């Protein structure tokens, strides 16, 4: 089922942190449905099925987005703003997964509508616990709304409408 | 003694009243004539227009109505509360004193003149009175002579002795009359000559007519008439001279009095003119420029460093103005320097903040890789490694963890330095109990006796005070680890008006020689193998207490426990 295709989008520029995150999630049976992108622009391309992700299948949004704050090109807060401003993506839970303990980052994230803010601990055991708890919570405990029922008047924003799960892109049939 | 004539009394009374009125009016005249308030009050716009002060605007500023030049265009005019300037007031007082002195001097002058007038008048009055007595005596000589002539004429006709009675009476009175006239006669030789002539005529009449008739002769009556007429003429001449003399004296008196009055009035008028002129000139030349300088200084003191007084008035006051300008330039420069220093400091602070932000984010990621991958290595590939390799990897992981803790503590320490304080009334005992509860893991499996006393409320940021107690109690628990039972006491006592809060334990204590090092960042008096820690906790506590305006210090001895004490501002009674 294509809707169930992707569980987690991990936006992380540090490959070490990405690997450690994947390792922490190894037992949660989500390994095959985690997609890792390394900067904010790529994350937006992935979410909006543009650029190199124009033909991705399944085209639906992930169940949860783990988002680093400090990213090349487009930073985490901009990605968060874009997601939360889009009625199609607004209901996708976004978990900030970052090293920053700065209060202003926490405040800015919550102001933009982040669902959770996790400071990555240096200690691996604590890190592992944090990632696992967050993954478990958002993937298995949290009950999301039925797709498309949030944002009652869906309207594409600035031509970059989120791709809908049910209508495949006209150019996307080739894959 | 005869009373002075009625006109004299009248004149004297008028004079006294006039002098009296004038003296009473003088102060009023002075006060009315001198424009006291308007010219001395700096804020008042009714100051005397000052043509002497050249207030031409300069190219780099403008001049407000008080003569204060503002350096930059566009600045508002100096808005200084329009209270009278202190210097202007002092000048006013000086002027008032000067005027009072002038007034007193004039009053004194008036009194002296009055006394002089009275003295002159009294002398002249005596002279006039004596002349009147002489005039009367002279008239009585005529009466006596007429009596004598009547007696002689009667005797000539009747040859009856009884007709000689008026003659005898008149003749007897004559010497006394002449004596009276001569007695007070003024030293005028012409008058004495006239009187001698009169006396000679009297003697001629007696010698050539009266005595021959009484002796029985019968002289020609025409001789008698001629002789008597001669006497009458000389008597009238004396009377006339006396009258003229008296009139001259009265004129002299009047002249003296008018002159004195004119002198007094002249002095008063001159005094008034000089006083008024002084006031006006002082106001123009001194008070206004001084007021302008005072206002400029006040404006400078209020922080408007662009204010520059326009030097005006006398050289001394101009000098004050120039000095104020120099001072203001210097102040301005210092303020500029301070502002740029503050800007540099702000920039440095911003950079530091960016640095710590960077440290917070970027330094922890590689550290996490170190601890994470060494952990994974031990966990996943333990059976491929020797015991020693595993132990080494464990040490790598512990080193990374320790570095992570250090970074976290350092960040917390930096954060406390720039965090805004939100002070409220807090109850330290409640905070200490919360901290003890949070630190319960540290007390597990140990025998710890904690005593939280009643502590007075204080004014502090609750979150930061909790951080203080967390650090102090964590230390107390850590360093008393070897004790059974460990005693930890959270208390307070009053000391010279302040409340001293303290946390004491019976733990490892410290060498009091190094007490001053306890509160330094990364300063530790114990090996980390002995007691773990980063050496930031007490530095953090000290920073928080100092930011609250309190003091912190430590007492202790090796193996005899430690007491950390601090003071905080007392909470205002609610």
XYZ file of C-alpha atoms in Angstrom:
749
model
C 0.000 0.000 0.000
C 1.518 3.143 -1.205
C 0.178 5.249 1.633
C 2.015 3.099 4.120
C 5.160 3.252 1.961
C 7.198 5.849 3.824
C 7.384 6.149 7.586
C 10.151 8.593 8.321
C 11.864 11.411 6.449
C 15.179 12.128 8.185
C 16.655 15.502 7.277
C 20.248 15.421 8.561
C 23.399 16.906 7.053
C 25.805 15.047 9.370
C 26.274 11.538 8.038
C 27.491 10.335 11.454
C 24.320 11.569 13.117
C 22.271 10.085 10.285
C 23.925 6.683 10.724
C 23.574 6.829 14.527
C 19.897 7.750 14.137
C 19.354 4.850 11.745
C 21.202 2.558 14.153
C 19.028 3.694 17.016
C 15.926 2.920 14.969
C 17.254 -0.482 13.836
C 14.958 -2.479 16.079
C 11.826 -0.489 15.329
C 11.121 -2.257 12.004
C 11.134 1.002 10.147
C 14.592 0.723 8.637
C 13.272 0.110 5.137
C 10.952 3.072 5.211
C 13.355 5.763 6.379
C 14.526 8.169 3.766
C 17.511 10.368 4.490
C 18.089 13.726 2.822
C 21.099 15.889 3.647
C 19.854 19.446 3.276
C 16.755 21.626 3.484
C 16.413 22.122 -0.278
C 16.449 18.384 -0.864
C 13.896 17.919 1.894
C 11.550 20.397 0.194
C 12.141 18.726 -3.188
C 11.267 15.405 -1.604
C 8.129 16.716 0.094
C 6.844 18.610 -2.925
C 7.998 16.003 -5.470
C 10.083 18.507 -7.328
C 13.608 18.496 -8.713
C 15.272 15.119 -8.471
C 12.206 13.801 -6.581
C 9.720 14.761 -9.279
C 9.033 11.121 -10.029
C 9.257 9.564 -6.578
C 6.871 6.773 -5.672
C 5.048 6.485 -3.425
C 4.350 10.206 -3.672
C 2.631 10.702 -0.315
C 4.143 12.539 2.625
C 5.963 10.621 5.356
C 4.359 9.727 8.685
C 6.856 11.771 10.599
C 9.684 14.149 9.709
C 12.840 14.223 11.841
C 14.350 17.595 11.076
C 17.765 18.972 12.006
C 17.845 22.685 12.720
C 21.098 23.698 11.153
C 21.135 22.609 7.535
C 22.926 23.701 4.375
C 21.057 25.746 1.733
C 17.630 25.923 3.388
C 17.764 25.675 7.178
C 15.503 23.620 9.393
C 13.284 26.516 10.480
C 12.566 27.457 6.869
C 11.687 23.860 6.043
C 9.444 23.775 9.113
C 7.731 27.014 8.099
C 7.146 25.717 4.593
C 5.616 22.489 5.922
C 3.376 24.186 8.467
C 2.245 26.816 5.967
C 1.097 24.152 3.562
C -2.388 22.785 4.275
C -1.423 19.481 2.624
C 1.582 18.924 4.871
C 0.499 20.713 7.998
C -0.748 17.555 9.690
C 2.555 15.703 9.226
C 4.279 15.640 12.617
C 7.663 17.378 12.602
C 10.188 16.517 15.297
C 13.128 18.865 15.639
C 16.165 16.727 16.300
C 19.016 19.064 16.982
C 22.071 19.842 19.060
C 20.917 23.359 19.817
C 19.805 24.046 23.355
C 19.304 27.726 22.566
C 16.036 29.007 23.910
C 15.497 31.209 20.854
C 15.633 28.127 18.565
C 13.168 26.276 20.791
C 10.845 29.283 20.819
C 11.122 29.855 17.060
C 10.360 26.200 16.369
C 7.284 26.154 18.570
C 6.090 29.432 17.093
C 6.221 27.807 13.650
C 4.211 24.853 14.924
C 6.770 22.131 15.594
C 5.283 19.016 17.190
C 8.270 18.089 19.275
C 11.734 19.421 20.039
C 14.480 16.991 21.044
C 18.020 18.013 21.978
C 20.359 15.263 20.841
C 22.382 14.095 23.833
C 26.118 13.527 23.410
C 25.917 10.280 25.317
C 24.954 7.576 22.838
C 22.815 5.593 25.263
C 20.692 8.662 25.980
C 20.647 9.512 22.272
C 19.435 6.050 21.394
C 16.699 6.243 24.029
C 15.566 9.644 22.774
C 15.389 8.568 19.116
C 13.608 5.353 19.933
C 11.060 7.020 22.177
C 10.306 9.682 19.594
C 10.060 7.124 16.769
C 7.845 4.824 18.822
C 5.623 7.652 19.882
C 5.030 9.303 16.508
C 4.867 6.100 14.461
C 2.892 3.791 16.702
C 1.245 5.718 19.539
C 0.224 8.896 17.785
C -2.963 8.750 15.770
C -2.794 11.089 12.777
C -5.897 12.500 11.069
C -7.251 10.711 8.016
C -5.278 11.920 5.059
C -6.469 15.166 3.441
C -9.028 15.926 6.075
C -6.853 18.618 7.519
C -6.839 21.926 5.668
C -10.444 21.743 4.544
C -9.922 23.949 1.492
C -6.842 22.429 -0.112
C -5.150 24.945 -2.359
C -1.749 24.616 -3.953
C 0.624 27.261 -2.700
C 2.742 29.128 -5.224
C 2.538 26.363 -7.797
C 4.456 23.992 -5.555
C 1.506 22.046 -4.344
C 2.244 18.994 -2.309
C 1.776 15.979 -4.401
C -1.328 14.155 -3.480
C -1.219 10.545 -2.556
C -3.966 9.526 -4.931
C -3.172 11.581 -8.013
C 0.089 10.594 -9.526
C 2.078 13.206 -11.294
C 1.337 13.249 -15.074
C 5.019 12.881 -15.772
C 5.572 10.343 -13.092
C 4.252 7.222 -14.845
C 7.597 6.287 -16.317
C 9.091 4.801 -13.186
C 10.433 134.309 75.147
C 8.262 135.081 72.205
C 6.627 132.407 70.129
C 7.853 132.152 66.545
C 5.491 133.738 64.045
C 2.568 131.720 62.634
C 3.879 131.509 59.090
C 7.111 130.073 60.429
C 5.320 127.294 62.291
C 3.313 126.533 59.177
C 6.378 126.366 56.976
C 8.225 124.172 59.441
C 5.304 121.756 59.692
C 4.995 121.531 55.903
C 8.703 120.874 55.620
C 8.645 118.101 58.208
C 5.637 116.421 56.618
C 7.220 116.636 53.172
C 10.485 115.151 54.370
C 8.613 112.441 56.210
C 6.523 111.509 53.154
C 9.520 111.502 50.906
C 11.519 109.254 53.167
C 8.606 106.829 53.435
C 8.096 106.831 49.678
C 11.735 106.281 48.856
C 11.784 102.493 49.243
C 8.531 102.235 47.290
C 9.992 104.403 44.555
C 13.110 102.259 44.457
C 11.209 99.004 44.344
C 8.849 100.299 41.696
C 11.600 101.794 39.619
C 13.873 98.730 39.593
C 12.496 95.962 37.311
C 13.304 93.171 39.755
C 11.519 89.964 38.718
C 11.229 90.081 34.938
C 14.837 90.855 34.336
C 16.166 88.244 36.727
C 13.873 85.308 35.993
C 15.489 83.228 33.323
C 12.364 81.592 32.000
C 10.422 84.809 31.632
C 10.147 86.279 28.168
C 9.672 89.849 29.426
C 13.381 90.331 29.897
C 14.703 93.673 28.833
C 15.633 93.406 25.165
C 19.314 92.991 25.008
C 20.850 94.901 22.171
C 24.336 94.217 23.475
C 24.131 90.461 23.058
C 24.730 89.578 19.454
C 22.782 86.402 18.829
C 23.496 85.817 15.175
C 22.885 82.209 14.170
C 25.928 80.242 13.129
C 26.074 78.046 10.033
C 26.305 74.841 12.020
C 23.437 75.436 14.375
C 20.810 77.758 15.575
C 20.323 79.909 18.577
C 17.307 79.691 20.744
C 15.773 82.599 22.537
C 17.960 82.129 25.556
C 21.165 82.495 23.644
C 21.929 78.794 23.655
C 23.422 77.492 20.454
C 22.584 73.994 19.364
C 25.258 72.340 17.334
C 23.230 70.191 15.020
C 20.322 71.340 12.957
C 17.130 69.482 13.597
C 17.663 69.131 17.291
C 14.908 70.394 19.454
C 15.491 73.601 21.355
C 16.883 73.111 24.804
C 14.000 72.267 27.052
C 15.087 73.088 30.534
C 12.616 73.630 33.365
C 12.235 77.393 33.627
C 13.215 77.744 37.245
C 15.349 80.709 38.120
C 18.974 79.928 37.757
C 20.988 79.761 40.947
C 23.586 82.256 39.731
C 20.882 84.728 38.649
C 19.331 84.502 42.044
C 22.607 85.177 43.752
C 23.162 88.235 41.558
C 19.685 89.393 42.427
C 20.467 89.053 46.095
C 23.652 91.013 45.626
C 21.782 93.707 43.783
C 19.081 93.806 46.440
C 21.758 94.228 49.077
C 23.350 97.000 47.061
C 20.040 98.776 46.675
C 19.265 98.442 50.368
C 22.642 99.947 51.162
C 22.032 102.785 48.734
C 18.630 103.378 50.255
C 19.976 103.393 53.783
C 22.688 105.804 52.707
C 20.103 108.111 51.208
C 17.927 107.963 54.302
C 20.988 108.863 56.363
C 21.736 111.732 53.996
C 18.159 112.958 54.347
C 18.333 112.867 58.140
C 21.634 114.759 58.176
C 20.240 117.383 55.821
C 17.117 117.692 57.935
C 19.138 118.158 61.110
C 21.301 120.771 59.394
C 18.190 122.587 58.185
C 16.701 122.571 61.645
C 19.929 123.874 63.130
C 20.243 126.733 60.596
C 16.588 127.547 60.934
C 16.867 127.725 64.704
C 19.801 130.140 64.502
C 18.057 132.353 61.986
C 14.926 132.180 64.089
C 16.785 133.499 67.126
C 18.176 136.386 65.098
C 14.730 137.232 63.707
C 13.177 137.105 67.167
C 15.839 139.474 68.574
C 15.350 141.887 65.690
C 11.645 141.920 66.470
C 12.423 142.871 70.103
C 14.702 145.687 68.966
C 12.134 146.924 66.507
C 9.619 147.137 69.345
C 12.059 148.901 71.655
C 12.779 151.386 68.881
C 9.039 152.039 68.479
C 8.755 152.584 72.243
C 11.532 155.196 72.047
C 9.208 157.121 69.721
C 6.362 156.713 72.214
C 8.522 157.922 75.102
C 9.811 160.856 73.120
C 6.270 161.791 72.077
C 5.258 161.720 75.816
C 8.258 163.886 76.688
C 7.404 166.370 73.917
C 3.750 166.490 75.033
C 4.863 167.253 78.648
C 7.253 169.993 77.528
C 4.629 171.589 75.270
C 2.047 171.611 78.148
C 4.579 173.117 80.528
C 5.509 175.828 78.005
C 1.902 176.951 77.765
C 0.921 176.625 81.449
C 4.204 176.819 83.302
C 2.483 174.360 85.590
C 4.854 171.745 86.983
C 2.199 169.057 86.863
C 2.239 169.091 83.063
C 5.771 167.700 83.177
C 4.653 164.237 84.364
C 4.630 162.580 80.826
C 7.981 164.255 80.188
C 9.485 162.694 83.310
C 8.035 159.251 82.548
C 9.299 159.277 78.937
C 12.743 160.600 79.908
C 13.103 157.944 82.624
C 12.240 155.099 80.198
C 14.548 156.176 77.368
C 17.929 154.810 78.573
C 16.405 151.340 79.057
C 14.878 151.490 75.557
C 18.198 152.337 73.978
C 19.886 149.604 76.024
C 17.345 147.043 74.734
C 17.902 148.083 71.139
C 21.665 147.991 71.517
C 21.723 144.731 73.454
C 20.754 142.424 70.552
C 21.806 144.738 67.793
C 23.321 142.709 64.918
C 26.890 143.600 64.157
C 25.945 145.772 61.205
C 28.008 149.039 61.464
C 25.466 150.988 59.400
C 22.726 150.064 61.860
C 24.935 151.096 64.790
C 25.602 154.393 63.031
C 21.895 154.959 62.531
C 21.200 154.191 66.171
C 23.980 156.596 67.282
C 22.446 159.266 65.033
C 19.034 158.658 66.646
C 20.581 158.952 70.086
C 22.317 162.194 69.023
C 18.996 163.628 67.744
C 17.371 162.736 71.097
C 20.219 164.468 72.988
C 19.982 167.526 70.665
C 16.238 167.842 71.331
C 16.796 167.644 75.111
C 19.790 170.000 75.031
C 18.483 172.652 72.655
C 14.786 172.621 73.385
C 13.399 170.595 76.373
C 15.852 171.530 79.052
C 15.864 175.359 78.138
C 12.005 175.303 78.244
C 12.007 173.677 81.707
C 14.647 176.185 82.835
C 12.209 178.978 82.022
C 13.359 180.118 78.645
C 10.960 180.518 75.811
C 12.630 179.148 72.660
C 11.136 179.355 69.243
C 8.582 176.519 68.876
C 9.753 176.106 65.287
C 13.179 175.029 66.657
C 11.432 172.436 68.858
C 9.467 171.088 65.909
C 12.584 170.910 63.690
C 14.570 169.084 66.368
C 11.736 166.608 67.046
C 11.182 165.989 63.334
C 14.881 165.232 62.967
C 14.613 162.732 65.814
C 11.478 161.202 64.254
C 13.230 160.777 60.898
C 16.261 159.053 62.402
C 13.996 156.800 64.508
C 12.053 155.819 61.347
C 15.343 155.125 59.563
C 16.418 152.739 62.356
C 13.017 151.041 62.258
C 13.224 150.712 58.496
C 16.715 149.279 58.668
C 15.648 146.763 61.320
C 12.702 145.715 59.138
C 14.927 145.215 56.120
C 17.397 143.317 58.219
C 14.671 140.992 59.423
C 13.371 140.420 55.913
C 16.862 139.585 54.761
C 17.162 137.018 57.558
C 13.830 135.419 56.639
C 14.923 135.250 53.011
C 18.134 133.613 54.120
C 16.164 131.007 56.114
C 13.915 130.259 53.176
C 16.858 129.963 50.827
C 18.615 127.574 53.198
C 15.553 125.349 53.470
C 14.879 125.252 49.741
C 18.532 124.492 49.096
C 18.541 121.618 51.548
C 15.358 120.203 50.080
C 16.800 120.464 46.598
C 19.952 118.693 47.770
C 18.002 115.818 49.344
C 15.712 115.461 46.317
C 18.703 115.618 43.998
C 20.490 112.882 45.907
C 17.400 110.696 45.833
C 16.862 111.205 42.118
C 20.524 110.517 41.360
C 20.380 107.404 43.554
C 17.294 106.153 41.769
C 18.749 106.797 38.329
C 22.073 105.197 39.196
C 20.356 102.211 40.863
C 17.977 101.594 37.989
C 20.727 101.974 35.441
C 22.896 99.538 37.415
C 20.064 97.032 37.555
C 19.377 97.272 33.845
C 23.024 97.092 32.899
C 23.704 94.227 35.276
C 20.722 92.377 33.905
C 21.803 92.901 30.327
C 25.470 92.349 30.717
C 25.642 89.760 33.459
C 22.449 87.967 34.366
C 21.277 87.072 30.856
C 24.576 85.619 29.626
C 24.975 83.847 32.955
C 21.466 82.444 32.719
C 22.198 81.224 29.193
C 25.361 79.489 30.410
C 23.516 77.993 33.396
C 20.786 76.632 31.166
C 23.313 75.206 28.753
C 25.080 73.462 31.625
C 21.778 72.128 32.888
C 20.926 70.877 29.427
C 24.334 69.200 29.234
C 23.718 67.631 32.619
C 20.440 66.259 31.278
C 22.443 64.410 28.666
C 21.930 66.701 25.688
C 25.596 66.807 24.798
C 25.064 68.825 21.613
C 24.188 71.951 23.631
C 26.741 74.767 23.414
C 26.251 78.115 25.186
C 26.877 81.177 23.006
C 29.515 83.145 24.950
C 28.170 86.663 25.573
C 28.345 89.455 28.136
C 31.391 90.604 30.083
C 34.746 88.964 29.430
C 34.571 86.882 32.620
C 31.160 85.487 31.719
C 32.290 84.844 28.139
C 35.220 82.936 29.539
C 32.800 80.772 31.529
C 30.857 80.179 28.312
C 33.991 79.153 26.392
C 35.066 76.880 29.236
C 31.658 75.227 29.239
C 32.000 74.714 25.489
C 35.378 73.075 25.939
C 33.968 70.899 28.698
C 30.974 69.985 26.550
C 33.258 69.075 23.632
C 35.223 66.838 25.928
C 32.071 65.297 27.354
C 30.799 64.725 23.856
C 34.052 63.071 22.880
C 34.041 60.868 25.963
C 30.431 59.923 25.298
C 31.280 59.110 21.685
C 34.206 57.014 22.798
C 32.061 55.265 25.337
C 29.353 54.632 22.771
C 31.839 53.159 20.315
C 33.375 51.100 23.123
C 29.893 49.871 23.991
C 29.302 49.063 20.337
C 32.590 47.164 20.189
C 31.650 45.359 23.379
C 28.236 44.538 21.969
C 29.885 43.234 18.805
C 32.310 41.144 20.826
C 29.409 39.860 22.872
C 27.461 39.003 19.735
C 30.467 37.188 18.343
C 30.869 35.349 21.624
C 27.253 34.388 21.519
C 27.583 33.185 17.941
C 30.630 31.247 19.060
C 28.869 29.588 21.958
C 25.931 28.829 19.684
C 28.315 27.272 17.273
C 29.956 25.313 20.088
C 26.589 24.194 21.282
C 25.617 22.854 17.908
C 28.731 21.905 16.015
C 31.027 20.606 18.721
C 28.565 18.099 20.039
C 27.948 16.352 16.708
C 31.484 14.946 16.264
C 31.545 14.100 19.949
C 28.382 12.145 19.540
C 30.040 10.283 16.654
C 32.964 9.392 18.949
C 30.808 8.133 21.810
C 28.172 6.623 19.499
C 30.440 4.620 17.255
C 32.688 3.421 20.069
C 29.515 2.294 21.860
C 28.282 0.502 18.733
C 31.701 -1.055 18.276
C 31.680 -2.445 21.829
C 28.074 -3.534 21.528
C 28.138 -5.092 18.062
C 31.674 -6.345 17.733
C 32.589 -7.272 21.296
C 33.460 -10.870 20.414
C 35.872 -9.817 17.711
C 37.932 -7.761 20.184
C 40.288 -8.466 23.032
C 39.370 -7.432 26.569
C 41.951 -4.647 26.414
C 40.510 -3.271 23.147
C 37.042 -3.213 24.696
C 38.346 -1.395 27.755
C 40.129 1.167 25.564
C 36.946 1.785 23.593
C 35.030 2.221 26.853
C 37.539 4.862 27.850
C 37.052 6.610 24.507
C 33.325 6.649 25.123
C 33.719 7.942 28.711
C 36.082 10.666 27.491
C 33.510 11.763 24.947
C 30.786 11.751 27.575
C 32.902 13.831 29.904
C 33.619 16.319 27.174
C 29.898 16.523 26.418
C 29.223 17.258 30.090
C 31.906 19.951 30.092
C 30.424 21.602 27.013
C 26.953 21.517 28.529
C 28.179 23.021 31.806
C 30.184 25.694 30.033
C 27.198 26.643 27.955
C 25.065 26.822 31.081
C 27.711 29.004 32.711
C 27.824 31.358 29.708
C 24.060 31.386 29.545
C 23.681 32.448 33.200
C 25.926 35.443 32.471
C 23.643 36.970 29.902
C 20.247 35.699 30.968
C 17.716 38.292 32.143
C 16.940 38.033 35.872
C 13.274 37.644 36.762
C 13.287 38.392 40.463
C 10.380 37.477 42.679
C 9.941 36.640 46.319
C 11.105 33.077 46.713
C 11.261 30.640 49.626
C 14.674 28.990 49.589
C 13.539 26.128 51.845
C 10.969 24.964 49.256
C 13.535 25.223 46.497
C 16.066 23.206 48.535
C 13.489 20.469 49.180
C 12.696 20.286 45.433
C 16.388 19.984 44.646
C 16.840 17.209 47.203
C 13.951 15.358 45.610
C 15.526 15.786 42.144
C 18.801 14.445 43.518
C 17.237 11.385 45.100
C 19.187 9.082 42.753
C 22.395 10.229 44.374
C 21.017 9.280 47.819
C 19.987 5.751 46.866
C 21.654 3.078 48.885
C 23.165 5.607 51.260
C 22.373 6.810 54.718
C 21.891 10.562 54.273
C 20.348 12.761 56.959
C 19.199 16.055 55.524
C 17.972 18.959 57.630
C 16.134 21.787 55.903
C 15.573 24.624 58.362
C 13.054 27.434 58.080
C 14.642 29.952 55.764
C 13.595 33.589 55.365
C 12.188 34.551 51.970
C 14.421 36.449 49.593
C 14.286 38.291 46.283
C 15.723 36.138 43.521
C 15.174 34.510 40.146
C 13.589 31.171 41.191
C 15.043 29.123 38.307
C 18.561 30.419 38.941
C 18.299 30.008 42.723
C 17.246 26.424 42.086
C 20.376 25.999 39.969
C 22.435 27.305 42.941
C 20.851 24.859 45.379
C 21.098 22.002 42.866
C 24.830 22.580 42.518
C 25.468 23.084 46.241
C 23.399 20.033 47.269
C 24.828 17.888 44.503
C 28.298 18.809 45.763
C 27.306 18.124 49.384
C 25.946 14.703 48.437
C 28.969 13.922 46.277
C 31.650 14.888 48.775
C 29.876 13.174 51.708
C 29.687 9.905 49.813
C 32.061 8.144 52.171
C 30.174 9.137 55.352
C 27.697 6.987 57.227
C 25.512 8.761 58.022
C 26.105 11.762 55.790
C 24.771 14.978 57.330
C 23.576 17.776 55.094
C 22.171 20.899 56.652
C 20.394 23.666 54.744
C 20.061 26.700 57.013
C 20.492 30.402 57.486
C 21.551 32.923 60.096
C 21.559 36.684 60.427
C 24.901 38.400 60.184
C 25.392 42.178 60.415
C 21.954 42.962 59.071
C 22.010 40.460 56.218
C 20.702 36.922 55.951
C 23.359 34.318 55.261
C 22.082 31.115 53.652
C 24.294 28.081 53.842
C 24.587 24.418 52.849
C 26.932 22.387 55.015
C 28.012 18.744 54.932
C 30.285 16.459 56.868
C 32.077 15.218 53.750
C 35.590 15.342 52.415
C 35.947 19.090 52.925
C 38.832 20.970 51.333
C 42.138 22.562 52.084
C 41.177 26.067 53.244
C 44.369 27.469 51.685
C 42.750 26.938 48.280
C 39.285 28.208 49.238
C 39.597 31.127 46.800
C 40.051 28.711 43.909
C 36.783 26.909 44.561
C 34.678 29.371 42.617
C 36.836 29.508 39.478
C 35.687 27.794 36.278
C 37.270 24.337 35.877
C 38.953 24.739 39.270
C 38.867 21.524 41.231
C 40.454 20.624 44.523
C 39.867 16.872 44.119
C 40.922 14.385 41.482
C 38.197 13.325 39.099
C 38.926 9.690 39.943
C 38.040 10.601 43.524
C 35.005 12.758 42.848
C 33.660 13.202 39.333
C 32.679 16.650 38.046
C 33.563 19.365 35.623
C 34.550 22.120 38.035
C 31.845 24.430 36.783
C 29.151 23.965 39.454
C 30.468 26.358 42.120
C 31.566 28.891 39.499
C 28.031 28.811 38.172
C 26.564 29.237 41.676
C 28.937 32.140 42.360
C 28.007 33.824 39.090
C 24.307 33.565 39.879
C 24.744 34.948 43.418
C 26.890 37.827 42.164
C 24.375 38.668 39.473
C 21.821 38.943 42.280
C 24.098 41.381 44.111
C 24.966 38.853 46.821
C 28.195 37.303 48.054
C 29.318 33.716 48.262
C 32.134 32.095 50.205
C 33.289 28.693 51.445
C 34.545 27.407 54.798
C 35.973 23.991 55.382
C 38.835 21.732 56.379
C 40.117 18.521 54.920
C 37.894 15.608 56.043
C 35.829 17.905 58.273
C 33.136 18.888 55.831
C 32.453 22.065 53.931
C 30.026 24.953 54.287
C 29.104 27.112 51.335
C 27.432 30.377 52.417
C 25.826 33.134 50.394
C 23.792 36.295 50.858
C 20.871 37.537 48.784
C 18.882 40.770 48.853
C 16.053 40.569 51.381
C 12.522 40.290 49.962
C 10.399 43.387 50.409
C 7.630 42.695 52.980
C 4.480 41.958 50.997
